[in-house]
mmCIF file of N, CA and C in Angstrom:
data_model
loop_
_atom_site.group_PDB
_atom_site.id
_atom_site.type_symbol
_atom_site.label_atom_id
_atom_site.label_comp_id
_atom_site.label_asym_id
_atom_site.label_seq_id
_atom_site.Cartn_x
_atom_site.Cartn_y
_atom_site.Cartn_z
ATOM 1 N N MET A 1 20.689 -18.307 3.359
ATOM 2 C CA MET A 1 20.193 -16.949 3.193
ATOM 3 C C MET A 1 19.066 -16.903 2.157
ATOM 4 N N GLU A 2 19.226 -17.634 1.056
ATOM 5 C CA GLU A 2 18.186 -17.641 0.023
ATOM 6 C C GLU A 2 16.880 -18.206 0.560
ATOM 7 N N ASP A 3 16.976 -19.206 1.436
ATOM 8 C CA ASP A 3 15.767 -19.778 2.031
ATOM 9 C C ASP A 3 15.011 -18.745 2.858
ATOM 10 N N VAL A 4 15.739 -17.939 3.599
ATOM 11 C CA VAL A 4 15.128 -16.891 4.417
ATOM 12 C C VAL A 4 14.446 -15.863 3.530
ATOM 13 N N ILE A 5 15.112 -15.456 2.468
ATOM 14 C CA ILE A 5 14.538 -14.485 1.527
ATOM 15 C C ILE A 5 13.271 -15.051 0.903
ATOM 16 N N GLU A 6 13.303 -16.324 0.497
ATOM 17 C CA GLU A 6 12.127 -16.956 -0.093
ATOM 18 C C GLU A 6 10.952 -16.960 0.877
ATOM 19 N N MET A 7 11.218 -17.285 2.137
ATOM 20 C CA MET A 7 10.153 -17.309 3.144
ATOM 21 C C MET A 7 9.564 -15.918 3.341
ATOM 22 N N VAL A 8 10.402 -14.908 3.368
ATOM 23 C CA VAL A 8 9.927 -13.539 3.546
ATOM 24 C C VAL A 8 9.085 -13.123 2.351
ATOM 25 N N VAL A 9 9.554 -13.413 1.146
ATOM 26 C CA VAL A 9 8.817 -13.055 -0.070
ATOM 27 C C VAL A 9 7.474 -13.765 -0.094
ATOM 28 N N GLU A 10 7.433 -15.051 0.276
ATOM 29 C CA GLU A 10 6.169 -15.793 0.294
ATOM 30 C C GLU A 10 5.185 -15.208 1.293
ATOM 31 N N LYS A 11 5.666 -14.660 2.383
ATOM 32 C CA LYS A 11 4.780 -14.071 3.381
ATOM 33 C C LYS A 11 4.286 -12.689 2.966
ATOM 34 N N ILE A 12 5.069 -11.951 2.202
ATOM 35 C CA ILE A 12 4.690 -10.590 1.827
ATOM 36 C C ILE A 12 3.855 -10.558 0.554
ATOM 37 N N ILE A 13 4.317 -11.146 -0.486
ATOM 38 C CA ILE A 13 3.655 -11.035 -1.787
ATOM 39 C C ILE A 13 2.255 -11.640 -1.804
ATOM 40 N N PRO A 14 2.055 -12.849 -1.275
ATOM 41 C CA PRO A 14 0.706 -13.413 -1.353
ATOM 42 C C PRO A 14 -0.377 -12.544 -0.731
ATOM 43 N N SER A 15 -0.069 -11.834 0.330
ATOM 44 C CA SER A 15 -1.101 -10.999 0.940
ATOM 45 C C SER A 15 -1.590 -9.934 -0.040
ATOM 46 N N GLU A 16 -0.725 -9.541 -0.952
ATOM 47 C CA GLU A 16 -1.126 -8.587 -1.986
ATOM 48 C C GLU A 16 -2.054 -9.241 -3.005
ATOM 49 N N LEU A 17 -1.969 -10.553 -3.114
ATOM 50 C CA LEU A 17 -2.752 -11.273 -4.108
ATOM 51 C C LEU A 17 -4.040 -11.869 -3.551
ATOM 52 N N ILE A 18 -4.196 -11.817 -2.243
ATOM 53 C CA ILE A 18 -5.408 -12.352 -1.617
ATOM 54 C C ILE A 18 -6.524 -11.326 -1.785
ATOM 55 N N ILE A 19 -7.551 -11.737 -2.498
ATOM 56 C CA ILE A 19 -8.635 -10.805 -2.822
ATOM 57 C C ILE A 19 -9.889 -11.182 -2.046
ATOM 58 N N HIS A 20 -10.329 -10.274 -1.209
ATOM 59 C CA HIS A 20 -11.582 -10.467 -0.485
ATOM 60 C C HIS A 20 -12.734 -10.221 -1.465
ATOM 61 N N PRO A 21 -13.811 -10.986 -1.363
ATOM 62 C CA PRO A 21 -14.944 -10.791 -2.269
ATOM 63 C C PRO A 21 -15.476 -9.358 -2.279
ATOM 64 N N GLY A 22 -15.339 -8.659 -1.163
ATOM 65 C CA GLY A 22 -15.798 -7.277 -1.099
ATOM 66 C C GLY A 22 -15.057 -6.364 -2.062
ATOM 67 N N GLU A 23 -13.780 -6.668 -2.316
ATOM 68 C CA GLU A 23 -13.019 -5.874 -3.286
ATOM 69 C C GLU A 23 -13.618 -6.018 -4.679
ATOM 70 N N LYS A 24 -14.002 -7.244 -5.026
ATOM 71 C CA LYS A 24 -14.611 -7.490 -6.336
ATOM 72 C C LYS A 24 -15.983 -6.833 -6.414
ATOM 73 N N LEU A 25 -16.731 -6.884 -5.322
ATOM 74 C CA LEU A 25 -18.035 -6.226 -5.292
ATOM 75 C C LEU A 25 -17.873 -4.734 -5.539
ATOM 76 N N ALA A 26 -16.912 -4.123 -4.881
ATOM 77 C CA ALA A 26 -16.658 -2.690 -5.077
ATOM 78 C C ALA A 26 -16.301 -2.393 -6.528
ATOM 79 N N ASP A 27 -15.494 -3.250 -7.133
ATOM 80 C CA ASP A 27 -15.118 -3.072 -8.546
ATOM 81 C C ASP A 27 -16.338 -3.131 -9.456
ATOM 82 N N ILE A 28 -17.205 -4.112 -9.215
ATOM 83 C CA ILE A 28 -18.406 -4.277 -10.050
ATOM 84 C C ILE A 28 -19.319 -3.068 -9.908
ATOM 85 N N LEU A 29 -19.512 -2.602 -8.692
ATOM 86 C CA LEU A 29 -20.367 -1.422 -8.488
ATOM 87 C C LEU A 29 -19.801 -0.212 -9.212
ATOM 88 N N LYS A 30 -18.504 -0.031 -9.122
ATOM 89 C CA LYS A 30 -17.863 1.103 -9.791
ATOM 90 C C LYS A 30 -18.008 0.998 -11.310
ATOM 91 N N GLU A 31 -17.732 -0.198 -11.846
ATOM 92 C CA GLU A 31 -17.849 -0.416 -13.297
ATOM 93 C C GLU A 31 -19.256 -0.124 -13.808
ATOM 94 N N ARG A 32 -20.249 -0.468 -13.016
ATOM 95 C CA ARG A 32 -21.649 -0.307 -13.432
ATOM 96 C C ARG A 32 -22.256 1.013 -12.992
ATOM 97 N N GLY A 33 -21.506 1.795 -12.247
ATOM 98 C CA GLY A 33 -22.018 3.082 -11.783
ATOM 99 C C GLY A 33 -23.145 2.956 -10.775
ATOM 100 N N ILE A 34 -23.102 1.908 -9.977
ATOM 101 C CA ILE A 34 -24.136 1.674 -8.975
ATOM 102 C C ILE A 34 -23.675 2.263 -7.643
ATOM 103 N N LEU A 35 -24.531 3.067 -7.030
ATOM 104 C CA LEU A 35 -24.215 3.672 -5.739
ATOM 105 C C LEU A 35 -24.556 2.707 -4.605
ATOM 106 N N TYR A 36 -23.856 2.844 -3.488
ATOM 107 C CA TYR A 36 -24.113 2.006 -2.310
ATOM 108 C C TYR A 36 -25.580 2.075 -1.915
ATOM 109 N N ASP A 37 -26.133 3.291 -1.912
ATOM 110 C CA ASP A 37 -27.529 3.476 -1.509
ATOM 111 C C ASP A 37 -28.472 2.648 -2.368
ATOM 112 N N GLU A 38 -28.192 2.614 -3.665
ATOM 113 C CA GLU A 38 -29.030 1.839 -4.586
ATOM 114 C C GLU A 38 -28.930 0.349 -4.276
ATOM 115 N N LEU A 39 -27.707 -0.106 -4.046
ATOM 116 C CA LEU A 39 -27.495 -1.529 -3.778
ATOM 117 C C LEU A 39 -28.179 -1.956 -2.480
ATOM 118 N N VAL A 40 -27.976 -1.198 -1.415
ATOM 119 C CA VAL A 40 -28.567 -1.592 -0.127
ATOM 120 C C VAL A 40 -30.093 -1.545 -0.179
ATOM 121 N N ALA A 41 -30.633 -0.615 -0.947
ATOM 122 C CA ALA A 41 -32.091 -0.548 -1.091
ATOM 123 C C ALA A 41 -32.613 -1.802 -1.790
ATOM 124 N N GLU A 42 -31.918 -2.221 -2.815
ATOM 125 C CA GLU A 42 -32.327 -3.426 -3.562
ATOM 126 C C GLU A 42 -32.140 -4.691 -2.733
ATOM 127 N N LEU A 43 -31.074 -4.731 -1.935
ATOM 128 C CA LEU A 43 -30.764 -5.929 -1.153
ATOM 129 C C LEU A 43 -31.511 -5.985 0.178
ATOM 130 N N GLY A 44 -31.888 -4.811 0.686
ATOM 131 C CA GLY A 44 -32.543 -4.763 1.988
ATOM 132 C C GLY A 44 -31.576 -5.010 3.143
ATOM 133 N N VAL A 45 -30.333 -4.548 2.974
ATOM 134 C CA VAL A 45 -29.323 -4.662 4.031
ATOM 135 C C VAL A 45 -28.851 -3.261 4.395
ATOM 136 N N SER A 46 -28.098 -3.169 5.486
ATOM 137 C CA SER A 46 -27.617 -1.846 5.902
ATOM 138 C C SER A 46 -26.391 -1.424 5.103
ATOM 139 N N ILE A 47 -26.247 -0.128 4.959
ATOM 140 C CA ILE A 47 -25.082 0.399 4.257
ATOM 141 C C ILE A 47 -23.797 0.083 5.021
ATOM 142 N N SER A 48 -23.889 0.014 6.353
ATOM 143 C CA SER A 48 -22.688 -0.306 7.136
ATOM 144 C C SER A 48 -22.237 -1.742 6.870
ATOM 145 N N TYR A 49 -23.191 -2.657 6.679
ATOM 146 C CA TYR A 49 -22.830 -4.045 6.357
ATOM 147 C C TYR A 49 -22.129 -4.118 5.010
ATOM 148 N N ILE A 50 -22.695 -3.473 4.010
ATOM 149 C CA ILE A 50 -22.087 -3.494 2.673
ATOM 150 C C ILE A 50 -20.719 -2.809 2.713
ATOM 151 N N SER A 51 -20.610 -1.717 3.429
ATOM 152 C CA SER A 51 -19.321 -1.025 3.562
ATOM 153 C C SER A 51 -18.283 -1.933 4.215
ATOM 154 N N ASP A 52 -18.702 -2.650 5.251
ATOM 155 C CA ASP A 52 -17.787 -3.573 5.925
ATOM 156 C C ASP A 52 -17.369 -4.729 5.012
ATOM 157 N N VAL A 53 -18.302 -5.226 4.217
ATOM 158 C CA VAL A 53 -17.967 -6.289 3.260
ATOM 159 C C VAL A 53 -16.935 -5.768 2.263
ATOM 160 N N MET A 54 -17.166 -4.594 1.719
ATOM 161 C CA MET A 54 -16.244 -4.046 0.719
ATOM 162 C C MET A 54 -14.887 -3.700 1.308
ATOM 163 N N ALA A 55 -14.856 -3.428 2.610
ATOM 164 C CA ALA A 55 -13.581 -3.136 3.281
ATOM 165 C C ALA A 55 -12.885 -4.408 3.753
ATOM 166 N N GLY A 56 -13.522 -5.563 3.547
ATOM 167 C CA GLY A 56 -12.928 -6.825 3.970
ATOM 168 C C GLY A 56 -13.088 -7.107 5.451
ATOM 169 N N LYS A 57 -13.940 -6.333 6.121
ATOM 170 C CA LYS A 57 -14.166 -6.523 7.563
ATOM 171 C C LYS A 57 -15.249 -7.564 7.841
ATOM 172 N N GLU A 58 -16.110 -7.786 6.868
ATOM 173 C CA GLU A 58 -17.176 -8.786 6.961
ATOM 174 C C GLU A 58 -17.060 -9.715 5.760
ATOM 175 N N ASN A 59 -17.433 -10.959 5.959
ATOM 176 C CA ASN A 59 -17.444 -11.912 4.857
ATOM 177 C C ASN A 59 -18.798 -11.871 4.158
ATOM 178 N N ILE A 60 -18.824 -12.385 2.962
ATOM 179 C CA ILE A 60 -20.075 -12.433 2.210
ATOM 180 C C ILE A 60 -20.877 -13.636 2.687
ATOM 181 N N SER A 61 -22.074 -13.376 3.160
ATOM 182 C CA SER A 61 -22.940 -14.444 3.663
ATOM 183 C C SER A 61 -23.689 -15.101 2.501
ATOM 184 N N LYS A 62 -24.254 -16.267 2.790
ATOM 185 C CA LYS A 62 -25.039 -16.966 1.771
ATOM 186 C C LYS A 62 -26.217 -16.104 1.316
ATOM 187 N N GLY A 63 -26.854 -15.443 2.277
ATOM 188 C CA GLY A 63 -27.981 -14.575 1.930
ATOM 189 C C GLY A 63 -27.569 -13.435 1.017
ATOM 190 N N LEU A 64 -26.405 -12.861 1.297
ATOM 191 C CA LEU A 64 -25.922 -11.770 0.450
ATOM 192 C C LEU A 64 -25.585 -12.275 -0.944
ATOM 193 N N THR A 65 -25.012 -13.480 -1.035
ATOM 194 C CA THR A 65 -24.674 -14.012 -2.367
ATOM 195 C C THR A 65 -25.929 -14.185 -3.220
ATOM 196 N N LEU A 66 -27.008 -14.612 -2.584
ATOM 197 C CA LEU A 66 -28.280 -14.763 -3.312
ATOM 198 C C LEU A 66 -28.801 -13.404 -3.770
ATOM 199 N N GLY A 67 -28.700 -12.409 -2.884
ATOM 200 C CA GLY A 67 -29.142 -11.067 -3.246
ATOM 201 C C GLY A 67 -28.301 -10.461 -4.355
ATOM 202 N N LEU A 68 -26.999 -10.673 -4.305
ATOM 203 C CA LEU A 68 -26.121 -10.137 -5.351
ATOM 204 C C LEU A 68 -26.406 -10.792 -6.693
ATOM 205 N N GLU A 69 -26.743 -12.078 -6.662
ATOM 206 C CA GLU A 69 -27.114 -12.750 -7.905
ATOM 207 C C GLU A 69 -28.385 -12.129 -8.482
ATOM 208 N N ARG A 70 -29.347 -11.890 -7.608
ATOM 209 C CA ARG A 70 -30.630 -11.312 -8.048
ATOM 210 C C ARG A 70 -30.457 -9.886 -8.562
ATOM 211 N N VAL A 71 -29.709 -9.080 -7.818
ATOM 212 C CA VAL A 71 -29.596 -7.652 -8.143
ATOM 213 C C VAL A 71 -28.568 -7.374 -9.244
ATOM 214 N N LEU A 72 -27.435 -8.051 -9.179
ATOM 215 C CA LEU A 72 -26.354 -7.762 -10.130
ATOM 216 C C LEU A 72 -26.261 -8.764 -11.281
ATOM 217 N N GLY A 73 -26.931 -9.914 -11.121
ATOM 218 C CA GLY A 73 -26.849 -10.938 -12.156
ATOM 219 C C GLY A 73 -25.540 -11.717 -12.129
ATOM 220 N N VAL A 74 -24.794 -11.582 -11.042
ATOM 221 C CA VAL A 74 -23.539 -12.321 -10.882
ATOM 222 C C VAL A 74 -23.868 -13.570 -10.068
ATOM 223 N N PRO A 75 -23.592 -14.750 -10.612
ATOM 224 C CA PRO A 75 -24.026 -15.991 -9.961
ATOM 225 C C PRO A 75 -23.566 -16.143 -8.508
ATOM 226 N N GLN A 76 -24.440 -16.755 -7.716
ATOM 227 C CA GLN A 76 -24.112 -17.028 -6.324
ATOM 228 C C GLN A 76 -22.820 -17.826 -6.220
ATOM 229 N N SER A 77 -22.615 -18.764 -7.141
ATOM 230 C CA SER A 77 -21.416 -19.608 -7.106
ATOM 231 C C SER A 77 -20.141 -18.776 -7.239
ATOM 232 N N PHE A 78 -20.195 -17.685 -7.998
ATOM 233 C CA PHE A 78 -19.034 -16.800 -8.148
ATOM 234 C C PHE A 78 -18.622 -16.234 -6.792
ATOM 235 N N TRP A 79 -19.605 -15.708 -6.048
ATOM 236 C CA TRP A 79 -19.329 -15.103 -4.747
ATOM 237 C C TRP A 79 -18.875 -16.144 -3.735
ATOM 238 N N CYS A 80 -19.520 -17.312 -3.754
ATOM 239 C CA CYS A 80 -19.136 -18.382 -2.821
ATOM 240 C C CYS A 80 -17.715 -18.864 -3.106
ATOM 241 N N ASN A 81 -17.371 -18.980 -4.387
ATOM 242 C CA ASN A 81 -16.018 -19.399 -4.751
ATOM 243 C C ASN A 81 -14.982 -18.351 -4.338
ATOM 244 N N LEU A 82 -15.293 -17.085 -4.538
ATOM 245 C CA LEU A 82 -14.372 -16.029 -4.102
ATOM 246 C C LEU A 82 -14.137 -16.102 -2.598
ATOM 247 N N GLN A 83 -15.220 -16.305 -1.835
ATOM 248 C CA GLN A 83 -15.090 -16.371 -0.385
ATOM 249 C C GLN A 83 -14.281 -17.601 0.021
ATOM 250 N N ALA A 84 -14.553 -18.734 -0.603
ATOM 251 C CA ALA A 84 -13.818 -19.967 -0.288
ATOM 252 C C ALA A 84 -12.336 -19.820 -0.630
ATOM 253 N N ASN A 85 -12.045 -19.213 -1.776
ATOM 254 C CA ASN A 85 -10.649 -18.993 -2.168
ATOM 255 C C ASN A 85 -9.955 -18.036 -1.209
ATOM 256 N N TYR A 86 -10.669 -17.033 -0.764
ATOM 257 C CA TYR A 86 -10.116 -16.082 0.200
ATOM 258 C C TYR A 86 -9.732 -16.811 1.488
ATOM 259 N N PHE A 87 -10.649 -17.619 2.004
ATOM 260 C CA PHE A 87 -10.366 -18.383 3.226
ATOM 261 C C PHE A 87 -9.175 -19.326 3.023
ATOM 262 N N ALA A 88 -9.110 -19.980 1.875
ATOM 263 C CA ALA A 88 -8.018 -20.922 1.592
ATOM 264 C C ALA A 88 -6.676 -20.203 1.568
ATOM 265 N N LYS A 89 -6.632 -19.033 0.954
ATOM 266 C CA LYS A 89 -5.377 -18.272 0.896
ATOM 267 C C LYS A 89 -4.966 -17.776 2.267
ATOM 268 N N ILE A 90 -5.938 -17.355 3.067
ATOM 269 C CA ILE A 90 -5.642 -16.914 4.432
ATOM 270 C C ILE A 90 -5.042 -18.089 5.220
ATOM 271 N N ASP A 91 -5.654 -19.269 5.075
ATOM 272 C CA ASP A 91 -5.129 -20.444 5.767
ATOM 273 C C ASP A 91 -3.733 -20.807 5.271
ATOM 274 N N GLN A 92 -3.543 -20.712 3.954
ATOM 275 C CA GLN A 92 -2.258 -21.082 3.368
ATOM 276 C C GLN A 92 -1.126 -20.166 3.797
ATOM 277 N N TYR A 93 -1.389 -18.883 3.798
ATOM 278 C CA TYR A 93 -0.324 -17.925 4.057
ATOM 279 C C TYR A 93 -0.365 -17.324 5.455
ATOM 280 N N GLY A 94 -1.391 -17.660 6.208
ATOM 281 C CA GLY A 94 -1.479 -17.198 7.586
ATOM 282 C C GLY A 94 -1.582 -15.703 7.755
ATOM 283 N N ASN A 95 -2.180 -15.016 6.782
ATOM 284 C CA ASN A 95 -2.334 -13.555 6.859
ATOM 285 C C ASN A 95 -3.619 -13.181 7.527
#
């Protein structure tokens, strides 16, 4: 019985801990008081793309990581690592 409970807990809790890079992007924008319109204008991307990234529906592309580094000053490696960690957790927990 304990094994079953452990398996269930491992499947439920990790999904709460898996952070899509878009969630962090949304946090940074909020902390800095940057509006979506301002960000998309600086990046030259559509608001729907940025909205999808922040909702976890789209992944952060290499081009976007470069733009975020330029506009926000957050290194490209930070965004790439977040995306890689997200993929690894999805693979690990199958969520």
